[in-house]
């Protein structure tokens, strides 16, 4: 499914940006680290809007007993990470350690989506569900197209 491919691509991009920010912090290149963190925050915000307004919304509305309790904490994690990134001081050693910890949690978060929600959507969604999920993604990414086959 094309949409799922885009979610994976966004996860990979976010991982790369987070890793680049960590490398810059470790090297003491704080201006570069700030740039990478800012890029990561934008990438994640767009990704989260696409998930929450698309895939997650469909799953919770159509299959609440199966997915609502699984998705709710994921959305809370989105909000918590956004708040953390907004206040991150890359020059502060405790913030840098907290960022490293948050990146590990982000990787685990993505795996929970990739190993559970994405495959579940493939086997449960019908055509209308996919249309709604794609529309939600497109609203969050008005200047982008889904990855073509």
Short mmCIF file of N, CA and C in Angstrom, two decimals:
data_model
loop_
_atom_site.label_atom_id
_atom_site.label_comp_id
_atom_site.label_asym_id
_atom_site.label_seq_id
_atom_site.Cartn_x
_atom_site.Cartn_y
_atom_site.Cartn_z
N UNK A 1 0.85 -1.17 0.00
CA UNK A 1 0.00 0.00 0.00
C UNK A 1 0.89 1.24 0.00
N UNK A 2 0.62 2.12 -0.94
CA UNK A 2 1.43 3.31 -1.13
C UNK A 2 1.53 4.15 0.14
N UNK A 3 0.42 4.39 0.83
CA UNK A 3 0.45 5.22 2.03
C UNK A 3 1.39 4.66 3.09
N UNK A 4 1.34 3.37 3.29
CA UNK A 4 2.21 2.75 4.29
C UNK A 4 3.68 2.94 3.91
N UNK A 5 3.96 2.87 2.62
CA UNK A 5 5.32 3.11 2.15
C UNK A 5 5.78 4.52 2.53
N UNK A 6 4.88 5.49 2.43
CA UNK A 6 5.22 6.85 2.81
C UNK A 6 5.45 6.98 4.31
N UNK A 7 4.64 6.31 5.10
CA UNK A 7 4.87 6.34 6.55
C UNK A 7 6.24 5.76 6.89
N UNK A 8 6.60 4.65 6.27
CA UNK A 8 7.93 4.07 6.49
C UNK A 8 9.02 5.05 6.06
N UNK A 9 8.84 5.70 4.93
CA UNK A 9 9.83 6.66 4.45
C UNK A 9 9.97 7.83 5.43
N UNK A 10 8.86 8.28 5.98
CA UNK A 10 8.91 9.36 6.96
C UNK A 10 9.60 8.90 8.25
N UNK A 11 9.34 7.68 8.65
CA UNK A 11 10.04 7.14 9.82
C UNK A 11 11.55 7.11 9.55
N UNK A 12 11.94 6.63 8.40
CA UNK A 12 13.37 6.56 8.07
C UNK A 12 14.00 7.94 8.03
N UNK A 13 13.30 8.90 7.45
CA UNK A 13 13.80 10.27 7.41
C UNK A 13 13.95 10.84 8.82
N UNK A 14 12.97 10.58 9.67
CA UNK A 14 13.04 11.07 11.06
C UNK A 14 14.20 10.42 11.81
N UNK A 15 14.40 9.14 11.59
CA UNK A 15 15.54 8.46 12.23
C UNK A 15 16.85 9.10 11.78
N UNK A 16 16.96 9.35 10.48
CA UNK A 16 18.18 9.95 9.95
C UNK A 16 18.42 11.34 10.53
N UNK A 17 17.36 12.15 10.61
CA UNK A 17 17.49 13.50 11.16
C UNK A 17 17.87 13.46 12.64
N UNK A 18 17.26 12.56 13.39
CA UNK A 18 17.58 12.43 14.81
C UNK A 18 19.04 12.00 14.99
N UNK A 19 19.47 11.06 14.17
CA UNK A 19 20.86 10.60 14.26
C UNK A 19 21.83 11.71 13.88
N UNK A 20 21.48 12.51 12.86
CA UNK A 20 22.33 13.63 12.47
C UNK A 20 22.41 14.67 13.59
N UNK A 21 21.30 14.92 14.25
CA UNK A 21 21.30 15.87 15.37
C UNK A 21 22.18 15.35 16.51
N UNK A 22 22.08 14.08 16.80
CA UNK A 22 22.91 13.49 17.87
C UNK A 22 24.39 13.58 17.52
N UNK A 23 24.73 13.28 16.27
CA UNK A 23 26.14 13.37 15.86
C UNK A 23 26.65 14.81 15.99
N UNK A 24 25.82 15.77 15.59
CA UNK A 24 26.23 17.18 15.70
C UNK A 24 26.40 17.58 17.16
N UNK A 25 25.49 17.14 18.01
CA UNK A 25 25.62 17.43 19.45
C UNK A 25 26.90 16.82 20.00
N UNK A 26 27.14 15.57 19.65
CA UNK A 26 28.34 14.88 20.15
C UNK A 26 29.62 15.57 19.70
N UNK A 27 29.58 16.19 18.52
CA UNK A 27 30.75 16.88 17.98
C UNK A 27 30.85 18.32 18.47
N UNK A 28 29.87 18.76 19.26
CA UNK A 28 29.88 20.13 19.74
C UNK A 28 29.47 21.14 18.69
N UNK A 29 28.89 20.67 17.60
CA UNK A 29 28.43 21.54 16.52
C UNK A 29 26.98 21.94 16.80
N UNK A 30 26.80 22.86 17.74
CA UNK A 30 25.47 23.15 18.26
C UNK A 30 24.57 23.87 17.26
N UNK A 31 25.13 24.72 16.41
CA UNK A 31 24.30 25.37 15.40
C UNK A 31 23.73 24.32 14.44
N UNK A 32 24.58 23.41 14.00
CA UNK A 32 24.10 22.33 13.13
C UNK A 32 23.09 21.46 13.86
N UNK A 33 23.34 21.16 15.12
CA UNK A 33 22.41 20.35 15.90
C UNK A 33 21.04 21.02 15.97
N UNK A 34 21.03 22.34 16.21
CA UNK A 34 19.75 23.07 16.25
C UNK A 34 19.01 22.96 14.92
N UNK A 35 19.76 23.08 13.82
CA UNK A 35 19.14 22.97 12.49
C UNK A 35 18.54 21.59 12.29
N UNK A 36 19.28 20.56 12.67
CA UNK A 36 18.78 19.19 12.50
C UNK A 36 17.57 18.93 13.38
N UNK A 37 17.60 19.44 14.61
CA UNK A 37 16.45 19.27 15.51
C UNK A 37 15.24 20.00 14.94
N UNK A 38 15.44 21.19 14.40
CA UNK A 38 14.32 21.94 13.80
C UNK A 38 13.75 21.17 12.61
N UNK A 39 14.62 20.61 11.78
CA UNK A 39 14.15 19.81 10.64
C UNK A 39 13.40 18.57 11.12
N UNK A 40 13.92 17.94 12.17
CA UNK A 40 13.26 16.77 12.75
C UNK A 40 11.87 17.15 13.26
N UNK A 41 11.77 18.26 13.97
CA UNK A 41 10.48 18.68 14.52
C UNK A 41 9.45 18.90 13.42
N UNK A 42 9.86 19.51 12.32
CA UNK A 42 8.94 19.74 11.19
C UNK A 42 8.55 18.41 10.56
N UNK A 43 9.52 17.55 10.33
CA UNK A 43 9.24 16.24 9.73
C UNK A 43 8.26 15.45 10.59
N UNK A 44 8.51 15.44 11.89
CA UNK A 44 7.63 14.69 12.79
C UNK A 44 6.24 15.30 12.85
N UNK A 45 6.16 16.62 12.91
CA UNK A 45 4.85 17.27 12.99
C UNK A 45 4.01 16.92 11.76
N UNK A 46 4.59 17.01 10.58
CA UNK A 46 3.86 16.64 9.36
C UNK A 46 3.46 15.17 9.40
N UNK A 47 4.39 14.34 9.81
CA UNK A 47 4.12 12.90 9.89
C UNK A 47 2.98 12.62 10.85
N UNK A 48 3.05 13.21 12.03
CA UNK A 48 2.02 12.97 13.04
C UNK A 48 0.66 13.47 12.58
N UNK A 49 0.63 14.63 11.94
CA UNK A 49 -0.65 15.14 11.43
C UNK A 49 -1.23 14.17 10.40
N UNK A 50 -0.36 13.63 9.55
CA UNK A 50 -0.82 12.67 8.56
C UNK A 50 -1.34 11.39 9.18
N UNK A 51 -0.66 10.90 10.21
CA UNK A 51 -1.12 9.69 10.91
C UNK A 51 -2.42 9.95 11.65
N UNK A 52 -2.40 11.00 12.47
CA UNK A 52 -3.55 11.26 13.34
C UNK A 52 -4.79 11.68 12.56
N UNK A 53 -4.61 12.41 11.48
CA UNK A 53 -5.75 12.83 10.67
C UNK A 53 -6.15 11.82 9.62
N UNK A 54 -5.34 10.80 9.45
CA UNK A 54 -5.60 9.79 8.43
C UNK A 54 -5.74 8.41 9.03
N UNK A 55 -4.65 7.66 9.01
CA UNK A 55 -4.65 6.26 9.43
C UNK A 55 -5.23 6.07 10.83
N UNK A 56 -4.73 6.84 11.81
CA UNK A 56 -5.20 6.67 13.18
C UNK A 56 -6.68 6.99 13.30
N UNK A 57 -7.11 8.08 12.66
CA UNK A 57 -8.52 8.48 12.75
C UNK A 57 -9.43 7.39 12.21
N UNK A 58 -9.06 6.81 11.08
CA UNK A 58 -9.87 5.74 10.49
C UNK A 58 -9.90 4.54 11.42
N UNK A 59 -8.75 4.17 11.94
CA UNK A 59 -8.69 2.98 12.81
C UNK A 59 -9.54 3.16 14.07
N UNK A 60 -9.46 4.33 14.67
CA UNK A 60 -10.22 4.57 15.90
C UNK A 60 -11.71 4.67 15.62
N UNK A 61 -12.09 5.33 14.53
CA UNK A 61 -13.51 5.50 14.21
C UNK A 61 -14.15 4.18 13.76
N UNK A 62 -13.46 3.45 12.92
CA UNK A 62 -14.05 2.23 12.35
C UNK A 62 -13.87 1.00 13.23
N UNK A 63 -12.80 0.96 13.98
CA UNK A 63 -12.48 -0.23 14.77
C UNK A 63 -12.06 0.17 16.20
N UNK A 64 -12.92 0.91 16.92
CA UNK A 64 -12.50 1.45 18.23
C UNK A 64 -12.12 0.37 19.23
N UNK A 65 -12.82 -0.74 19.26
CA UNK A 65 -12.50 -1.78 20.24
C UNK A 65 -11.13 -2.40 20.00
N UNK A 66 -10.70 -2.38 18.75
CA UNK A 66 -9.42 -2.99 18.41
C UNK A 66 -8.23 -2.04 18.54
N UNK A 67 -8.46 -0.73 18.28
CA UNK A 67 -7.31 0.16 18.13
C UNK A 67 -7.27 1.38 19.04
N UNK A 68 -8.38 1.82 19.59
CA UNK A 68 -8.39 3.08 20.35
C UNK A 68 -7.40 3.06 21.51
N UNK A 69 -7.39 2.00 22.28
CA UNK A 69 -6.49 1.94 23.44
C UNK A 69 -5.02 1.80 23.03
N UNK A 70 -4.76 1.32 21.84
CA UNK A 70 -3.39 1.20 21.36
C UNK A 70 -2.89 2.53 20.80
N UNK A 71 -3.79 3.26 20.14
CA UNK A 71 -3.41 4.50 19.48
C UNK A 71 -3.30 5.66 20.46
N UNK A 72 -4.16 5.71 21.45
CA UNK A 72 -4.17 6.85 22.39
C UNK A 72 -2.78 7.15 22.96
N UNK A 73 -2.05 6.16 23.49
CA UNK A 73 -0.71 6.48 24.02
C UNK A 73 0.27 6.93 22.94
N UNK A 74 0.10 6.45 21.73
CA UNK A 74 0.98 6.90 20.64
C UNK A 74 0.79 8.39 20.39
N UNK A 75 -0.46 8.84 20.38
CA UNK A 75 -0.74 10.26 20.17
C UNK A 75 -0.18 11.07 21.34
N UNK A 76 -0.33 10.57 22.55
CA UNK A 76 0.24 11.26 23.71
C UNK A 76 1.76 11.37 23.59
N UNK A 77 2.39 10.34 23.07
CA UNK A 77 3.84 10.37 22.86
C UNK A 77 4.21 11.41 21.81
N UNK A 78 3.38 11.56 20.78
CA UNK A 78 3.62 12.61 19.78
C UNK A 78 3.67 13.97 20.47
N UNK A 79 2.66 14.24 21.30
CA UNK A 79 2.57 15.55 21.97
C UNK A 79 3.77 15.77 22.91
N UNK A 80 4.12 14.73 23.66
CA UNK A 80 5.23 14.87 24.61
C UNK A 80 6.55 15.14 23.89
N UNK A 81 6.80 14.44 22.79
CA UNK A 81 8.04 14.66 22.07
C UNK A 81 8.06 16.04 21.43
N UNK A 82 6.94 16.49 20.89
CA UNK A 82 6.87 17.84 20.31
C UNK A 82 7.20 18.89 21.37
N UNK A 83 6.64 18.74 22.56
CA UNK A 83 6.92 19.69 23.65
C UNK A 83 8.39 19.64 24.05
N UNK A 84 8.95 18.45 24.11
CA UNK A 84 10.37 18.31 24.46
C UNK A 84 11.25 19.00 23.42
N UNK A 85 11.00 18.73 22.14
CA UNK A 85 11.83 19.32 21.09
C UNK A 85 11.75 20.83 21.09
N UNK A 86 10.59 21.38 21.44
CA UNK A 86 10.40 22.83 21.45
C UNK A 86 11.23 23.51 22.54
N UNK A 87 11.60 22.78 23.57
CA UNK A 87 12.35 23.38 24.69
C UNK A 87 13.78 22.86 24.79
N UNK A 88 14.20 22.06 23.84
CA UNK A 88 15.53 21.45 23.88
C UNK A 88 16.63 22.50 23.76
N UNK A 89 17.57 22.47 24.67
CA UNK A 89 18.77 23.32 24.62
C UNK A 89 19.95 22.40 24.33
N UNK A 90 20.40 22.43 23.09
CA UNK A 90 21.45 21.49 22.67
C UNK A 90 22.79 21.76 23.34
N UNK A 91 22.94 22.92 23.97
CA UNK A 91 24.20 23.23 24.65
C UNK A 91 24.23 22.69 26.08
N UNK A 92 23.10 22.22 26.57
CA UNK A 92 23.00 21.70 27.94
C UNK A 92 23.20 20.19 27.92
N UNK A 93 24.17 19.71 28.67
CA UNK A 93 24.50 18.28 28.67
C UNK A 93 23.32 17.42 29.10
N UNK A 94 22.54 17.87 30.06
CA UNK A 94 21.38 17.07 30.50
C UNK A 94 20.32 17.01 29.41
N UNK A 95 20.17 18.08 28.64
CA UNK A 95 19.23 18.07 27.52
C UNK A 95 19.72 17.13 26.42
N UNK A 96 21.02 17.14 26.18
CA UNK A 96 21.56 16.25 25.15
C UNK A 96 21.33 14.79 25.54
N UNK A 97 21.52 14.47 26.81
CA UNK A 97 21.25 13.10 27.26
C UNK A 97 19.77 12.78 27.14
N UNK A 98 18.93 13.74 27.51
CA UNK A 98 17.48 13.53 27.39
C UNK A 98 17.10 13.33 25.92
N UNK A 99 17.75 14.07 25.02
CA UNK A 99 17.48 13.89 23.59
C UNK A 99 17.86 12.48 23.15
N UNK A 100 19.01 12.01 23.58
CA UNK A 100 19.43 10.64 23.24
C UNK A 100 18.41 9.63 23.73
N UNK A 101 17.90 9.84 24.94
CA UNK A 101 16.88 8.94 25.49
C UNK A 101 15.59 9.03 24.68
N UNK A 102 15.20 10.25 24.31
CA UNK A 102 13.98 10.45 23.52
C UNK A 102 14.10 9.79 22.15
N UNK A 103 15.28 9.85 21.57
CA UNK A 103 15.49 9.21 20.26
C UNK A 103 15.31 7.70 20.36
N UNK A 104 15.82 7.11 21.42
CA UNK A 104 15.59 5.67 21.62
C UNK A 104 14.10 5.37 21.77
N UNK A 105 13.41 6.20 22.52
CA UNK A 105 11.96 6.01 22.68
C UNK A 105 11.23 6.21 21.35
N UNK A 106 11.70 7.17 20.55
CA UNK A 106 11.09 7.39 19.24
C UNK A 106 11.26 6.17 18.35
N UNK A 107 12.42 5.56 18.39
CA UNK A 107 12.65 4.34 17.59
C UNK A 107 11.68 3.24 18.03
N UNK A 108 11.51 3.08 19.33
CA UNK A 108 10.57 2.07 19.84
C UNK A 108 9.13 2.40 19.45
N UNK A 109 8.79 3.67 19.51
CA UNK A 109 7.47 4.13 19.11
C UNK A 109 7.20 3.77 17.65
N UNK A 110 8.16 4.06 16.80
CA UNK A 110 8.01 3.76 15.37
C UNK A 110 7.86 2.26 15.14
N UNK A 111 8.60 1.47 15.87
CA UNK A 111 8.47 0.02 15.72
C UNK A 111 7.08 -0.46 16.12
N UNK A 112 6.50 0.15 17.14
CA UNK A 112 5.13 -0.24 17.53
C UNK A 112 4.15 0.06 16.41
N UNK A 113 4.36 1.15 15.71
CA UNK A 113 3.50 1.46 14.57
C UNK A 113 3.78 0.50 13.41
N UNK A 114 5.05 0.30 13.11
CA UNK A 114 5.43 -0.52 11.96
C UNK A 114 5.08 -2.00 12.14
N UNK A 115 5.18 -2.48 13.37
CA UNK A 115 4.94 -3.90 13.62
C UNK A 115 3.48 -4.23 13.91
N UNK A 116 2.68 -3.23 14.22
CA UNK A 116 1.29 -3.49 14.60
C UNK A 116 0.28 -2.74 13.74
N UNK A 117 0.31 -1.41 13.83
CA UNK A 117 -0.74 -0.64 13.16
C UNK A 117 -0.66 -0.71 11.64
N UNK A 118 0.52 -0.57 11.10
CA UNK A 118 0.62 -0.58 9.64
C UNK A 118 0.15 -1.91 9.06
N UNK A 119 0.64 -3.05 9.56
CA UNK A 119 0.13 -4.32 9.03
C UNK A 119 -1.37 -4.52 9.29
N UNK A 120 -1.85 -4.08 10.45
CA UNK A 120 -3.28 -4.23 10.75
C UNK A 120 -4.12 -3.45 9.76
N UNK A 121 -3.66 -2.27 9.37
CA UNK A 121 -4.44 -1.48 8.41
C UNK A 121 -4.52 -2.20 7.06
N UNK A 122 -3.44 -2.84 6.68
CA UNK A 122 -3.42 -3.53 5.38
C UNK A 122 -4.48 -4.64 5.33
N UNK A 123 -4.70 -5.32 6.44
CA UNK A 123 -5.65 -6.44 6.42
C UNK A 123 -7.07 -6.04 6.83
N UNK A 124 -7.26 -4.83 7.38
CA UNK A 124 -8.61 -4.45 7.83
C UNK A 124 -9.25 -3.37 6.98
N UNK A 125 -8.49 -2.51 6.35
CA UNK A 125 -9.08 -1.38 5.64
C UNK A 125 -9.73 -1.82 4.33
N UNK A 126 -10.84 -1.14 4.03
CA UNK A 126 -11.44 -1.29 2.71
C UNK A 126 -11.08 -0.05 1.89
N UNK A 127 -11.62 0.04 0.69
CA UNK A 127 -11.29 1.15 -0.21
C UNK A 127 -11.60 2.51 0.37
N UNK A 128 -12.77 2.64 1.01
CA UNK A 128 -13.13 3.93 1.61
C UNK A 128 -12.20 4.29 2.76
N UNK A 129 -11.80 3.30 3.54
CA UNK A 129 -10.86 3.55 4.64
C UNK A 129 -9.54 4.10 4.09
N UNK A 130 -9.04 3.49 3.03
CA UNK A 130 -7.78 3.95 2.45
C UNK A 130 -7.93 5.35 1.88
N UNK A 131 -9.05 5.62 1.24
CA UNK A 131 -9.27 6.96 0.70
C UNK A 131 -9.23 8.00 1.81
N UNK A 132 -9.90 7.73 2.93
CA UNK A 132 -9.90 8.66 4.06
C UNK A 132 -8.51 8.79 4.66
N UNK A 133 -7.80 7.68 4.80
CA UNK A 133 -6.46 7.73 5.38
C UNK A 133 -5.51 8.53 4.48
N UNK A 134 -5.60 8.32 3.18
CA UNK A 134 -4.76 9.05 2.24
C UNK A 134 -5.13 10.53 2.25
N UNK A 135 -6.41 10.85 2.32
CA UNK A 135 -6.83 12.25 2.39
C UNK A 135 -6.24 12.93 3.62
N UNK A 136 -6.23 12.23 4.75
CA UNK A 136 -5.64 12.78 5.97
C UNK A 136 -4.16 13.04 5.81
N UNK A 137 -3.46 12.11 5.16
CA UNK A 137 -2.04 12.30 4.91
C UNK A 137 -1.83 13.49 3.98
N UNK A 138 -2.64 13.58 2.93
CA UNK A 138 -2.47 14.65 1.95
C UNK A 138 -2.73 16.02 2.57
N UNK A 139 -3.70 16.11 3.47
CA UNK A 139 -3.95 17.39 4.15
C UNK A 139 -2.74 17.83 4.97
N UNK A 140 -2.03 16.88 5.53
CA UNK A 140 -0.83 17.20 6.32
C UNK A 140 0.39 17.48 5.44
N UNK A 141 0.32 17.08 4.19
CA UNK A 141 1.44 17.23 3.25
C UNK A 141 0.93 17.86 1.94
N UNK A 142 0.40 19.07 1.98
CA UNK A 142 -0.24 19.64 0.78
C UNK A 142 0.72 19.85 -0.39
N UNK A 143 2.01 19.93 -0.12
CA UNK A 143 2.97 20.17 -1.19
C UNK A 143 3.69 18.91 -1.65
N UNK A 144 3.21 17.75 -1.20
CA UNK A 144 3.87 16.49 -1.54
C UNK A 144 2.89 15.51 -2.16
N UNK A 145 3.44 14.59 -2.88
CA UNK A 145 2.67 13.49 -3.46
C UNK A 145 3.12 12.20 -2.79
N UNK A 146 2.23 11.23 -2.73
CA UNK A 146 2.62 9.91 -2.25
C UNK A 146 3.69 9.32 -3.16
N UNK A 147 4.51 8.47 -2.61
CA UNK A 147 5.53 7.78 -3.40
C UNK A 147 4.82 6.96 -4.47
N UNK A 148 5.24 7.14 -5.70
CA UNK A 148 4.61 6.44 -6.82
C UNK A 148 5.08 5.00 -6.88
N UNK A 149 4.22 4.15 -7.44
CA UNK A 149 4.58 2.74 -7.63
C UNK A 149 5.67 2.61 -8.67
#
